[in-house]
Coordinates of C-alpha atoms in Angstrom, one line a residue:
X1 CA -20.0 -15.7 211.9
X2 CA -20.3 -13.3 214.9
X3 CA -18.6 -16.1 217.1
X4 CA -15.5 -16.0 214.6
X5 CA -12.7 -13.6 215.0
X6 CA -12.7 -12.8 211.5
X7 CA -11.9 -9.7 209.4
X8 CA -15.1 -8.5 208.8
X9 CA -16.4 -7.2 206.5
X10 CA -13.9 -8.9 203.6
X11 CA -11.9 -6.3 202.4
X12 CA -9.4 -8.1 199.6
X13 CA -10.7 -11.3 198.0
X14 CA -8.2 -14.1 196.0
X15 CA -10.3 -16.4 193.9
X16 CA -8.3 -20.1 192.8
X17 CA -10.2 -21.6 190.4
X18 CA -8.4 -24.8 189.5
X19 CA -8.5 -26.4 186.1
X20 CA -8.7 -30.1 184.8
X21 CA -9.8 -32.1 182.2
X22 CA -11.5 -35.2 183.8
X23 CA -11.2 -38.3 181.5
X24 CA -14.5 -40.1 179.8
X25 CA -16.6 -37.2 180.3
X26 CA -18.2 -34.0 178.7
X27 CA -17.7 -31.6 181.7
X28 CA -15.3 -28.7 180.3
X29 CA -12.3 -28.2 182.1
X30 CA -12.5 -24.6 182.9
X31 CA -16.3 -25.2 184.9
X32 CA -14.9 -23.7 187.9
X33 CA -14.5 -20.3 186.3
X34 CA -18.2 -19.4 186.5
X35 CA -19.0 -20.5 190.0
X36 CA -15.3 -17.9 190.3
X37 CA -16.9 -15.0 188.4
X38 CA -20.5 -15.0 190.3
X39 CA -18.3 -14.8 193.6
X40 CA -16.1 -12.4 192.1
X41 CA -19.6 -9.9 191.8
X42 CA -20.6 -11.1 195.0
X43 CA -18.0 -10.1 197.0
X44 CA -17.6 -6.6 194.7
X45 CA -21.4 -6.0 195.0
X46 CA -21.5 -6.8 198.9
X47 CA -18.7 -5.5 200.4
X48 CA -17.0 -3.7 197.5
X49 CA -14.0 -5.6 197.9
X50 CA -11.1 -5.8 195.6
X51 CA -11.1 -9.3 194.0
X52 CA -7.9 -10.9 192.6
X53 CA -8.3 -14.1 190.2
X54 CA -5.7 -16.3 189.3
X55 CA -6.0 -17.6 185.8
X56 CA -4.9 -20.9 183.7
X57 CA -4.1 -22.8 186.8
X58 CA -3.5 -26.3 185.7
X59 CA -1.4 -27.6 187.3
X60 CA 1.1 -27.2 191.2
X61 CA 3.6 -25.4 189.6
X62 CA 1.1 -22.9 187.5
X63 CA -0.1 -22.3 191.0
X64 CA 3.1 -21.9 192.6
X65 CA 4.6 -19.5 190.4
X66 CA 1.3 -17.1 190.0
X67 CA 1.2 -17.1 194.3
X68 CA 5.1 -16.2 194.5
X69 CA 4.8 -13.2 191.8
X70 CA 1.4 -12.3 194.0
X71 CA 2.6 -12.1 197.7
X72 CA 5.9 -10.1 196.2
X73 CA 3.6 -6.9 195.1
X74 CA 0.3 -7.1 197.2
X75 CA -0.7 -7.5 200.6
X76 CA -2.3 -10.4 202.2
X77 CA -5.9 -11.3 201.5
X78 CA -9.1 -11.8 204.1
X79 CA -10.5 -14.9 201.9
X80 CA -8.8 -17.0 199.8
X81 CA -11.7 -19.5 197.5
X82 CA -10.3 -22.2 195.8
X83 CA -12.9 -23.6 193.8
X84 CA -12.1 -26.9 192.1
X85 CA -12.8 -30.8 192.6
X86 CA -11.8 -32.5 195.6
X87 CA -11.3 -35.3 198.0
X88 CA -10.6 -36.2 201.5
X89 CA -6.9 -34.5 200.8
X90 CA -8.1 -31.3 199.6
X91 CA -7.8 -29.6 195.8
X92 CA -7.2 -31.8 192.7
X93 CA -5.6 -31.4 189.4
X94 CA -4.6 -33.3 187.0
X95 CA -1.4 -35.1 188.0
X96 CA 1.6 -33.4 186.6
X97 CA 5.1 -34.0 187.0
X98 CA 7.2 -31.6 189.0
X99 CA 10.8 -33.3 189.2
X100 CA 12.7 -36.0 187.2
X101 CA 16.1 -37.1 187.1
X102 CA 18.4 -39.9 185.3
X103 CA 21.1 -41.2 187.2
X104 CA 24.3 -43.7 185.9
X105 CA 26.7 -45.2 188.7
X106 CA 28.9 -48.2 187.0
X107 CA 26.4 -50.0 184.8
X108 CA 23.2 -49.2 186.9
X109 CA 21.0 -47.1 185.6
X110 CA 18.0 -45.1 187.5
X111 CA 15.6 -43.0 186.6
X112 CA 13.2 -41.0 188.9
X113 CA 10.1 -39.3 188.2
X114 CA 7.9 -37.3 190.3
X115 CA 4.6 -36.2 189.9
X116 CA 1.4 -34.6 191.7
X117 CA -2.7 -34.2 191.6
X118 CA -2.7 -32.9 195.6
X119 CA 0.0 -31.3 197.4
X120 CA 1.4 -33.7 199.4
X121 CA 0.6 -36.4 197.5
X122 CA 4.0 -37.8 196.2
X123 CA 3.2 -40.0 192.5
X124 CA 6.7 -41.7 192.0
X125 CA 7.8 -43.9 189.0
X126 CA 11.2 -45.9 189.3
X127 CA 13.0 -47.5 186.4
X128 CA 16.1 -49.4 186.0
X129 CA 18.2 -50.7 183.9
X130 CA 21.7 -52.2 183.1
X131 CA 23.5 -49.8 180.8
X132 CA 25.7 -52.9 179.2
X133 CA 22.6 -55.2 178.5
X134 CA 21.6 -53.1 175.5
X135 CA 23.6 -50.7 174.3
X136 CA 20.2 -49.0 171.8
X137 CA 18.3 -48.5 175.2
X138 CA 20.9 -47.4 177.2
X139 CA 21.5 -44.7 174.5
X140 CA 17.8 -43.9 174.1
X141 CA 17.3 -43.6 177.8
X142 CA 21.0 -41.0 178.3
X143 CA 19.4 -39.0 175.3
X144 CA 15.4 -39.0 175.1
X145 CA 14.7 -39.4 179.3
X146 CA 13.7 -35.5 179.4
X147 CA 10.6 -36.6 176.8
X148 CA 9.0 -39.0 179.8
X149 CA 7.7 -35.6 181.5
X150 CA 4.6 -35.1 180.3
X151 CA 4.1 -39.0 180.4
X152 CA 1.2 -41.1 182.8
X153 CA 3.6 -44.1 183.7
X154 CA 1.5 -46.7 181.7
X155 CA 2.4 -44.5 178.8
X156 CA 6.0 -44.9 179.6
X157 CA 6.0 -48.5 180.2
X158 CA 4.4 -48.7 176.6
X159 CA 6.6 -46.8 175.1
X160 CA 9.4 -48.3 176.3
X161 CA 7.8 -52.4 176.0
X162 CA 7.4 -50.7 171.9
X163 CA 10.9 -49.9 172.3
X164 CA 12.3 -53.8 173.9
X165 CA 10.0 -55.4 171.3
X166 CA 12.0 -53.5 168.7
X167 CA 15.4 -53.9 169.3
X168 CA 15.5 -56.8 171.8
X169 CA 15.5 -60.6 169.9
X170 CA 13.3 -63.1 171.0
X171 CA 13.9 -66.0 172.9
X172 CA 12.6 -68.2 170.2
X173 CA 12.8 -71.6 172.7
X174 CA 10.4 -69.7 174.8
X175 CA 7.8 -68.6 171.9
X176 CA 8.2 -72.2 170.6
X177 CA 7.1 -73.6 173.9
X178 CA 4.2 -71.2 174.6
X179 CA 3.4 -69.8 170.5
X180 CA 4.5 -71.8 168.1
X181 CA 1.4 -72.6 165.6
X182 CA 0.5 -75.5 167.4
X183 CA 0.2 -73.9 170.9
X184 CA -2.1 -71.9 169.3
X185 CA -4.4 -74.2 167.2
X186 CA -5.1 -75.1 171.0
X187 CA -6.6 -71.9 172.5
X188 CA -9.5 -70.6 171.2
X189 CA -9.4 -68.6 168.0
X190 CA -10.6 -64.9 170.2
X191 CA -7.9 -65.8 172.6
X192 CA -4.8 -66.4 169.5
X193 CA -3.9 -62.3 169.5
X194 CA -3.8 -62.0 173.3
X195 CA -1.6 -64.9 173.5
X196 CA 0.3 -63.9 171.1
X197 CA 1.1 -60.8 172.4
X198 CA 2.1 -62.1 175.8
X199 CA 4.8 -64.1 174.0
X200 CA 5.9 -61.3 172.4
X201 CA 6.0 -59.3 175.8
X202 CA 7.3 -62.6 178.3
X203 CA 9.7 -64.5 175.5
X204 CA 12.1 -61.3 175.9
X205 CA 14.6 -60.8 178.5
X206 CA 13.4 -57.3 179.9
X207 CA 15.6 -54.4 179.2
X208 CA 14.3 -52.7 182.3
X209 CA 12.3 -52.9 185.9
X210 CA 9.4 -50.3 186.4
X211 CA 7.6 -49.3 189.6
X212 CA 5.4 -46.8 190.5
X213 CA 4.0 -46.2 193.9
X214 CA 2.1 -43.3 196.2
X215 CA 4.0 -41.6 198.8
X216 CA 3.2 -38.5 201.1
X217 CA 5.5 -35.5 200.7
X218 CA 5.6 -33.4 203.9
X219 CA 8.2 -31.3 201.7
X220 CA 5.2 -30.7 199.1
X221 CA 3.0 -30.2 201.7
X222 CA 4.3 -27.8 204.2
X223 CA 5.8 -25.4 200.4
X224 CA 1.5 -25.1 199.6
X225 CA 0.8 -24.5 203.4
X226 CA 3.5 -21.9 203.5
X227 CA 1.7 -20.4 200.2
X228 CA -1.7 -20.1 201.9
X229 CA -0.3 -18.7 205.0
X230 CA 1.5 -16.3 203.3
X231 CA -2.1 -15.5 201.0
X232 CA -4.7 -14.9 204.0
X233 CA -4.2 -12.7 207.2
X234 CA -4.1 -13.7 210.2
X235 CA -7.8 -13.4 211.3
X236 CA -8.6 -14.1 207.4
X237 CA -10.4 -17.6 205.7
X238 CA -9.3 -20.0 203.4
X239 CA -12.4 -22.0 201.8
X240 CA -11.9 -25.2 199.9
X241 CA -14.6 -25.3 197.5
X242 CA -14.6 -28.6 196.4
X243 CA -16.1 -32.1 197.5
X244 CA -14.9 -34.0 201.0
X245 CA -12.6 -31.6 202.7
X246 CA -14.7 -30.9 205.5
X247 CA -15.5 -35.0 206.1
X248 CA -14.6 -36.8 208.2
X249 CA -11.8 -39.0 207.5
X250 CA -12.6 -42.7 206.9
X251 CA -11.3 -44.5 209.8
X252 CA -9.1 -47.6 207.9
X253 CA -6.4 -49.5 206.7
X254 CA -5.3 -47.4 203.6
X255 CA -4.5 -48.9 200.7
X256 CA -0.9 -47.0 198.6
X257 CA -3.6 -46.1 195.2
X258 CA -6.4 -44.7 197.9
X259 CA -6.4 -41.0 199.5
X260 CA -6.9 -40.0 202.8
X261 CA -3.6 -40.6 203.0
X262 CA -2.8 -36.5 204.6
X263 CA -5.4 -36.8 206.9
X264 CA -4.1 -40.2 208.4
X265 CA -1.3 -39.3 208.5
X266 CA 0.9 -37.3 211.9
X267 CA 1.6 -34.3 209.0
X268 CA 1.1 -31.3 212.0
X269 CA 0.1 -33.5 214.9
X270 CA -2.2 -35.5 213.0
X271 CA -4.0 -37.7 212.3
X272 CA -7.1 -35.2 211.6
X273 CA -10.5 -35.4 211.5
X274 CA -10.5 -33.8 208.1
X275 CA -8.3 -32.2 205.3
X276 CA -9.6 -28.6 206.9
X277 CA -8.7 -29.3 210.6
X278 CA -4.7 -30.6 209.0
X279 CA -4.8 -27.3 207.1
X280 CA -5.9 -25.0 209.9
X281 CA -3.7 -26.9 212.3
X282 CA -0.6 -26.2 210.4
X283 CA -1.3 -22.4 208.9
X284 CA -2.6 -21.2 211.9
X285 CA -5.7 -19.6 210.1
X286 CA -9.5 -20.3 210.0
X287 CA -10.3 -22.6 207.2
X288 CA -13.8 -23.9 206.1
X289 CA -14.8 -26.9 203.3
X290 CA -18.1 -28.6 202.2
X291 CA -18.9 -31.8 204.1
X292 CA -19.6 -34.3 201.7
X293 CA -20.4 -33.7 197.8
X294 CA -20.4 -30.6 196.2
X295 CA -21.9 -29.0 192.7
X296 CA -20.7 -25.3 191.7
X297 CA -23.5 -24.1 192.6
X298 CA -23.1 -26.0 196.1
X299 CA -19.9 -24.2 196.4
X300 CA -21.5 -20.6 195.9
X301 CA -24.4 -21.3 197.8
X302 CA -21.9 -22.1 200.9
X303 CA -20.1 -19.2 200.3
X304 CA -22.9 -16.7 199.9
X305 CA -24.7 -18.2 203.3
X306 CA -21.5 -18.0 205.0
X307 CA -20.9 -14.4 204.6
X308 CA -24.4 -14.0 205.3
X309 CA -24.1 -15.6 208.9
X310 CA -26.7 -18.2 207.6
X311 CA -26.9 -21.8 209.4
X312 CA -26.2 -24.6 207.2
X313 CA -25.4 -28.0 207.9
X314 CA -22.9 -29.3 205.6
X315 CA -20.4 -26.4 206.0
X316 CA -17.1 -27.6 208.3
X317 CA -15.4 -24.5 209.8
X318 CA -12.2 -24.9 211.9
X319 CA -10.6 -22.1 213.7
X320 CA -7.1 -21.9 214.6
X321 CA -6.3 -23.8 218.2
X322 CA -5.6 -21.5 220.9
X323 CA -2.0 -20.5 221.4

Protein backbone atom coordinates (compact mmCIF):
# COMPACT_ATOMS: atom_id res chain seq x y z
CA UNK A 1 0.00 0.00 0.00
CA UNK A 2 2.88 2.42 0.75
CA UNK A 3 4.15 1.79 -2.87
CA UNK A 4 0.58 2.98 -4.20
CA UNK A 5 -0.23 6.66 -4.80
CA UNK A 6 -3.35 6.29 -3.21
CA UNK A 7 -5.61 8.60 -1.14
CA UNK A 8 -4.91 7.56 2.11
CA UNK A 9 -6.44 7.19 4.55
CA UNK A 10 -10.15 6.51 2.63
CA UNK A 11 -12.02 9.34 3.25
CA UNK A 12 -15.58 8.72 1.24
CA UNK A 13 -16.51 5.02 0.60
CA UNK A 14 -19.34 3.74 -2.27
CA UNK A 15 -20.38 0.24 -1.55
CA UNK A 16 -22.21 -1.73 -5.00
CA UNK A 17 -23.63 -4.67 -3.84
CA UNK A 18 -25.15 -6.36 -6.82
CA UNK A 19 -28.26 -8.49 -6.68
CA UNK A 20 -29.28 -11.79 -8.52
CA UNK A 21 -31.23 -14.73 -8.18
CA UNK A 22 -29.05 -17.70 -9.45
CA UNK A 23 -31.27 -20.50 -10.82
CA UNK A 24 -31.38 -24.26 -9.15
CA UNK A 25 -30.09 -23.05 -5.95
CA UNK A 26 -30.93 -21.93 -2.34
CA UNK A 27 -28.45 -19.04 -2.14
CA UNK A 28 -30.63 -15.75 -1.52
CA UNK A 29 -30.29 -13.13 -3.86
CA UNK A 30 -29.49 -10.29 -1.78
CA UNK A 31 -26.11 -12.46 -0.06
CA UNK A 32 -23.99 -9.67 -1.09
CA UNK A 33 -25.57 -7.21 1.26
CA UNK A 34 -23.86 -8.56 4.42
CA UNK A 35 -20.31 -8.97 3.22
CA UNK A 36 -21.58 -4.74 2.18
CA UNK A 37 -22.71 -3.88 5.73
CA UNK A 38 -19.47 -5.51 7.71
CA UNK A 39 -17.37 -3.24 5.18
CA UNK A 40 -19.66 -0.51 5.62
CA UNK A 41 -18.55 -0.67 9.77
CA UNK A 42 -15.15 -1.28 8.66
CA UNK A 43 -14.40 1.52 6.88
CA UNK A 44 -16.69 3.81 9.48
CA UNK A 45 -14.81 2.19 12.53
CA UNK A 46 -11.31 2.53 10.84
CA UNK A 47 -11.05 5.55 9.14
CA UNK A 48 -14.39 7.17 10.12
CA UNK A 49 -15.25 7.57 6.62
CA UNK A 50 -18.50 8.41 5.17
CA UNK A 51 -20.00 5.26 3.45
CA UNK A 52 -22.59 5.57 0.62
CA UNK A 53 -24.60 2.20 -0.42
CA UNK A 54 -26.51 1.69 -3.29
CA UNK A 55 -29.57 -0.34 -2.79
CA UNK A 56 -31.92 -2.77 -4.99
CA UNK A 57 -29.38 -3.01 -7.70
CA UNK A 58 -30.64 -5.73 -10.04
CA UNK A 59 -29.99 -5.03 -12.86
CA UNK A 60 -27.56 -2.31 -15.61
CA UNK A 61 -30.04 0.15 -15.67
CA UNK A 62 -30.94 0.08 -11.70
CA UNK A 63 -27.19 0.79 -11.62
CA UNK A 64 -27.08 3.34 -14.10
CA UNK A 65 -29.78 5.52 -12.96
CA UNK A 66 -28.78 5.33 -9.01
CA UNK A 67 -24.82 6.42 -10.26
CA UNK A 68 -26.18 9.45 -12.48
CA UNK A 69 -28.55 10.81 -9.56
CA UNK A 70 -25.15 10.14 -7.28
CA UNK A 71 -22.30 12.02 -9.20
CA UNK A 72 -25.02 15.04 -9.77
CA UNK A 73 -25.11 15.88 -5.78
CA UNK A 74 -21.80 14.41 -4.15
CA UNK A 75 -18.28 14.48 -4.84
CA UNK A 76 -16.17 11.68 -6.09
CA UNK A 77 -15.28 8.73 -3.85
CA UNK A 78 -11.67 7.20 -2.77
CA UNK A 79 -13.00 3.43 -3.06
CA UNK A 80 -15.68 2.17 -4.90
CA UNK A 81 -16.51 -1.95 -3.72
CA UNK A 82 -18.63 -3.79 -5.86
CA UNK A 83 -19.35 -6.84 -4.25
CA UNK A 84 -21.31 -9.37 -6.39
CA UNK A 85 -20.54 -12.65 -8.52
CA UNK A 86 -18.19 -12.64 -11.22
CA UNK A 87 -16.20 -13.93 -14.13
CA UNK A 88 -13.29 -13.25 -16.26
CA UNK A 89 -15.46 -9.98 -17.68
CA UNK A 90 -16.07 -8.46 -14.38
CA UNK A 91 -19.62 -8.07 -12.31
CA UNK A 92 -22.69 -10.15 -13.14
CA UNK A 93 -26.35 -9.88 -12.97
CA UNK A 94 -29.00 -11.33 -14.09
CA UNK A 95 -29.39 -10.66 -17.84
CA UNK A 96 -31.89 -7.97 -18.42
CA UNK A 97 -33.01 -6.27 -21.41
CA UNK A 98 -32.03 -2.70 -22.01
CA UNK A 99 -33.33 -1.91 -25.72
CA UNK A 100 -35.92 -3.49 -28.10
CA UNK A 101 -37.45 -2.35 -31.14
CA UNK A 102 -40.02 -3.68 -33.96
CA UNK A 103 -39.38 -2.65 -37.31
CA UNK A 104 -41.87 -3.02 -40.78
CA UNK A 105 -40.29 -2.11 -44.33
CA UNK A 106 -42.75 -3.61 -47.21
CA UNK A 107 -43.72 -6.95 -45.89
CA UNK A 108 -40.47 -7.69 -43.78
CA UNK A 109 -40.78 -7.68 -40.43
CA UNK A 110 -37.83 -7.38 -37.74
CA UNK A 111 -37.66 -7.40 -34.39
CA UNK A 112 -34.51 -6.56 -32.16
CA UNK A 113 -33.93 -7.17 -28.68
CA UNK A 114 -31.14 -6.37 -26.55
CA UNK A 115 -30.13 -7.60 -23.38
CA UNK A 116 -27.11 -7.66 -20.65
CA UNK A 117 -25.61 -9.77 -17.52
CA UNK A 118 -21.93 -7.71 -17.92
CA UNK A 119 -21.36 -4.48 -19.39
CA UNK A 120 -20.19 -4.89 -22.53
CA UNK A 121 -21.56 -7.95 -23.07
CA UNK A 122 -24.13 -7.49 -25.91
CA UNK A 123 -27.15 -10.64 -25.61
CA UNK A 124 -28.99 -10.05 -29.01
CA UNK A 125 -32.29 -11.84 -30.21
CA UNK A 126 -33.32 -11.34 -33.99
CA UNK A 127 -36.79 -12.40 -35.39
CA UNK A 128 -38.34 -12.16 -38.65
CA UNK A 129 -41.11 -12.50 -40.19
CA UNK A 130 -43.30 -11.84 -43.40
CA UNK A 131 -46.15 -9.58 -42.49
CA UNK A 132 -48.45 -11.18 -45.47
CA UNK A 133 -47.84 -14.86 -44.52
CA UNK A 134 -50.18 -14.63 -41.57
CA UNK A 135 -52.07 -11.90 -41.00
CA UNK A 136 -53.04 -13.20 -36.73
CA UNK A 137 -49.10 -13.06 -36.16
CA UNK A 138 -48.37 -10.22 -37.96
CA UNK A 139 -51.10 -8.46 -35.85
CA UNK A 140 -49.90 -10.06 -32.53
CA UNK A 141 -46.32 -9.14 -33.18
CA UNK A 142 -47.49 -4.85 -34.31
CA UNK A 143 -49.50 -5.08 -30.96
CA UNK A 144 -48.06 -7.43 -28.10
CA UNK A 145 -43.90 -7.00 -29.20
CA UNK A 146 -43.42 -4.56 -26.04
CA UNK A 147 -44.50 -7.80 -23.74
CA UNK A 148 -41.11 -9.84 -25.06
CA UNK A 149 -39.07 -7.48 -22.53
CA UNK A 150 -38.87 -9.26 -19.64
CA UNK A 151 -38.55 -12.51 -21.84
CA UNK A 152 -35.18 -15.18 -21.83
CA UNK A 153 -35.29 -15.83 -25.70
CA UNK A 154 -36.27 -19.67 -25.21
CA UNK A 155 -39.29 -18.20 -23.53
CA UNK A 156 -40.02 -16.17 -26.57
CA UNK A 157 -39.50 -18.81 -29.10
CA UNK A 158 -42.12 -20.87 -26.96
CA UNK A 159 -44.42 -18.50 -26.76
CA UNK A 160 -44.44 -17.77 -30.14
CA UNK A 161 -44.02 -21.94 -31.49
CA UNK A 162 -47.56 -21.90 -28.80
CA UNK A 163 -48.73 -19.15 -30.87
CA UNK A 164 -47.80 -20.94 -34.94
CA UNK A 165 -49.25 -24.14 -33.45
CA UNK A 166 -52.39 -22.28 -32.87
CA UNK A 167 -53.28 -20.43 -35.67
CA UNK A 168 -50.98 -21.97 -38.38
CA UNK A 169 -52.69 -25.45 -40.19
CA UNK A 170 -50.83 -28.37 -40.51
CA UNK A 171 -49.33 -29.73 -43.46
CA UNK A 172 -51.26 -32.90 -43.10
CA UNK A 173 -49.08 -34.73 -46.14
CA UNK A 174 -46.15 -34.11 -43.92
CA UNK A 175 -47.71 -35.50 -40.50
CA UNK A 176 -49.02 -38.41 -42.57
CA UNK A 177 -45.58 -39.26 -43.76
CA UNK A 178 -43.75 -38.91 -40.39
CA UNK A 179 -47.13 -39.35 -37.63
CA UNK A 180 -49.82 -40.92 -38.96
CA UNK A 181 -50.83 -43.98 -36.51
CA UNK A 182 -48.76 -46.27 -38.28
CA UNK A 183 -45.49 -44.31 -38.10
CA UNK A 184 -46.03 -44.43 -34.73
CA UNK A 185 -46.92 -48.10 -33.89
CA UNK A 186 -43.21 -48.26 -35.20
CA UNK A 187 -41.19 -46.19 -32.54
CA UNK A 188 -41.15 -47.24 -29.28
CA UNK A 189 -44.17 -46.45 -27.07
CA UNK A 190 -41.63 -43.72 -24.60
CA UNK A 191 -40.58 -42.20 -27.77
CA UNK A 192 -44.69 -41.73 -29.43
CA UNK A 193 -45.10 -37.99 -27.48
CA UNK A 194 -41.62 -36.70 -28.50
CA UNK A 195 -42.41 -37.67 -31.93
CA UNK A 196 -45.41 -36.44 -31.96
CA UNK A 197 -44.48 -33.21 -30.90
CA UNK A 198 -41.87 -32.71 -33.56
CA UNK A 199 -44.52 -33.20 -36.13
CA UNK A 200 -46.44 -30.87 -34.66
CA UNK A 201 -43.46 -28.32 -34.56
CA UNK A 202 -41.70 -29.49 -38.30
CA UNK A 203 -45.21 -30.30 -40.35
CA UNK A 204 -45.85 -26.39 -40.12
CA UNK A 205 -44.49 -23.81 -42.36
CA UNK A 206 -42.77 -21.44 -39.75
CA UNK A 207 -44.31 -18.18 -39.27
CA UNK A 208 -40.98 -16.71 -38.27
CA UNK A 209 -36.89 -17.13 -38.08
CA UNK A 210 -35.27 -16.65 -34.61
CA UNK A 211 -31.57 -16.05 -33.67
CA UNK A 212 -29.85 -15.13 -30.82
CA UNK A 213 -26.19 -14.61 -30.53
CA UNK A 214 -23.30 -12.82 -28.13
CA UNK A 215 -21.70 -9.71 -29.21
CA UNK A 216 -19.36 -7.17 -27.32
CA UNK A 217 -20.66 -3.62 -26.93
CA UNK A 218 -17.79 -1.11 -26.73
CA UNK A 219 -20.90 1.41 -26.50
CA UNK A 220 -22.03 -0.51 -23.27
CA UNK A 221 -18.76 -0.75 -22.18
CA UNK A 222 -17.02 2.55 -22.42
CA UNK A 223 -21.11 4.29 -20.70
CA UNK A 224 -20.01 1.85 -17.23
CA UNK A 225 -16.30 2.87 -17.58
CA UNK A 226 -17.27 6.45 -17.83
CA UNK A 227 -19.58 5.72 -14.53
CA UNK A 228 -16.67 4.40 -12.54
CA UNK A 229 -14.37 7.17 -13.64
CA UNK A 230 -16.69 9.55 -12.80
CA UNK A 231 -17.35 7.56 -9.01
CA UNK A 232 -13.49 7.33 -7.82
CA UNK A 233 -10.82 10.14 -7.75
CA UNK A 234 -8.16 10.24 -9.40
CA UNK A 235 -5.59 8.66 -6.97
CA UNK A 236 -8.80 6.57 -5.53
CA UNK A 237 -9.63 2.36 -6.02
CA UNK A 238 -12.20 0.57 -7.56
CA UNK A 239 -12.35 -3.21 -6.08
CA UNK A 240 -14.25 -5.93 -7.95
CA UNK A 241 -15.28 -8.17 -5.38
CA UNK A 242 -16.32 -11.05 -7.05
CA UNK A 243 -14.64 -14.28 -8.61
CA UNK A 244 -12.00 -14.17 -11.70
CA UNK A 245 -11.37 -10.51 -12.44
CA UNK A 246 -7.91 -10.44 -11.33
CA UNK A 247 -7.05 -13.90 -13.60
CA UNK A 248 -5.55 -14.27 -15.97
CA UNK A 249 -7.31 -14.52 -19.20
CA UNK A 250 -7.49 -17.94 -20.77
CA UNK A 251 -5.41 -17.89 -23.72
CA UNK A 252 -8.03 -19.50 -26.68
CA UNK A 253 -10.25 -19.78 -29.33
CA UNK A 254 -13.49 -18.31 -27.80
CA UNK A 255 -16.44 -19.75 -28.38
CA UNK A 256 -19.89 -16.75 -29.08
CA UNK A 257 -21.85 -18.49 -25.51
CA UNK A 258 -18.23 -18.40 -23.55
CA UNK A 259 -16.87 -15.01 -21.69
CA UNK A 260 -13.56 -13.69 -21.69
CA UNK A 261 -14.78 -12.17 -24.50
CA UNK A 262 -13.64 -8.20 -23.02
CA UNK A 263 -10.49 -9.25 -22.07
CA UNK A 264 -9.65 -10.76 -25.66
CA UNK A 265 -10.70 -8.43 -27.07
CA UNK A 266 -8.57 -4.68 -28.45
CA UNK A 267 -11.42 -2.74 -26.05
CA UNK A 268 -8.55 0.07 -24.78
CA UNK A 269 -5.52 -1.43 -26.39
CA UNK A 270 -6.24 -4.84 -25.48
CA UNK A 271 -6.13 -7.67 -25.36
CA UNK A 272 -5.54 -7.75 -21.39
CA UNK A 273 -4.26 -9.90 -19.06
CA UNK A 274 -7.34 -9.63 -16.98
CA UNK A 275 -10.81 -7.83 -16.57
CA UNK A 276 -8.80 -5.33 -13.95
CA UNK A 277 -5.81 -4.43 -16.13
CA UNK A 278 -8.89 -3.54 -19.31
CA UNK A 279 -10.59 -1.56 -16.58
CA UNK A 280 -7.62 0.31 -15.19
CA UNK A 281 -6.36 0.80 -18.71
CA UNK A 282 -9.34 2.64 -19.84
CA UNK A 283 -10.45 4.76 -16.47
CA UNK A 284 -7.11 5.73 -15.76
CA UNK A 285 -7.52 4.67 -11.98
CA UNK A 286 -6.05 1.94 -9.69
CA UNK A 287 -8.23 -1.05 -9.78
CA UNK A 288 -7.86 -4.39 -7.74
CA UNK A 289 -9.90 -7.97 -7.99
CA UNK A 290 -9.56 -11.52 -6.41
CA UNK A 291 -7.52 -13.92 -8.50
CA UNK A 292 -9.42 -16.92 -8.85
CA UNK A 293 -12.64 -17.97 -6.64
CA UNK A 294 -14.08 -15.93 -4.16
CA UNK A 295 -16.63 -16.46 -0.99
CA UNK A 296 -18.09 -13.23 0.86
CA UNK A 297 -16.12 -13.66 3.31
CA UNK A 298 -13.12 -14.03 0.67
CA UNK A 299 -14.17 -10.66 -0.54
CA UNK A 300 -13.98 -8.95 3.04
CA UNK A 301 -11.03 -10.61 4.04
CA UNK A 302 -9.18 -9.06 0.78
CA UNK A 303 -10.57 -5.87 1.54
CA UNK A 304 -9.78 -5.65 5.24
CA UNK A 305 -5.87 -6.93 4.42
CA UNK A 306 -5.62 -4.49 1.80
CA UNK A 307 -6.24 -1.51 3.74
CA UNK A 308 -4.25 -3.03 6.28
CA UNK A 309 -1.06 -3.18 3.93
CA UNK A 310 -1.16 -6.97 4.56
CA UNK A 311 0.59 -9.41 1.85
CA UNK A 312 -1.71 -11.79 0.24
CA UNK A 313 -1.39 -13.78 -2.73
CA UNK A 314 -4.45 -13.95 -4.59
CA UNK A 315 -5.16 -10.11 -4.57
CA UNK A 316 -4.41 -8.53 -8.49
CA UNK A 317 -3.84 -4.71 -8.14
CA UNK A 318 -3.17 -2.69 -11.28
CA UNK A 319 -2.27 0.85 -11.28
CA UNK A 320 -2.84 3.30 -13.91
CA UNK A 321 0.05 3.22 -16.83
CA UNK A 322 2.30 6.14 -16.63
CA UNK A 323 1.27 9.11 -18.76
Amino acid sequence: MSDLNLQQPPRRVLLVPLLSRVPHTTESPRWSEQPARILEAFYRNRFNAAVTQLRDVWSWTDYFQQVEQLVRKAPPFDRVMFISHGGFDGPVLENAVFWQDLQVTGNKGKFLQFSEAQPGIKNVVSLTYDTEKNRVFSDYMTTRWPELAPMKSTDIWHLLKGLEKQIQPLDYVCFQNYCSPEKLATSPEQQRGYRLELCELICRDPLFEQKTSVEISPERFFHFTKSLSSLVTTDGLIFFGACNPGSAAPQKVVEPDETELLINSTLGGGPHKSYVHLVSAVTDRFIAGPIGESSAEDIVNRVIMFEASRPQHNLCIVAPTAK
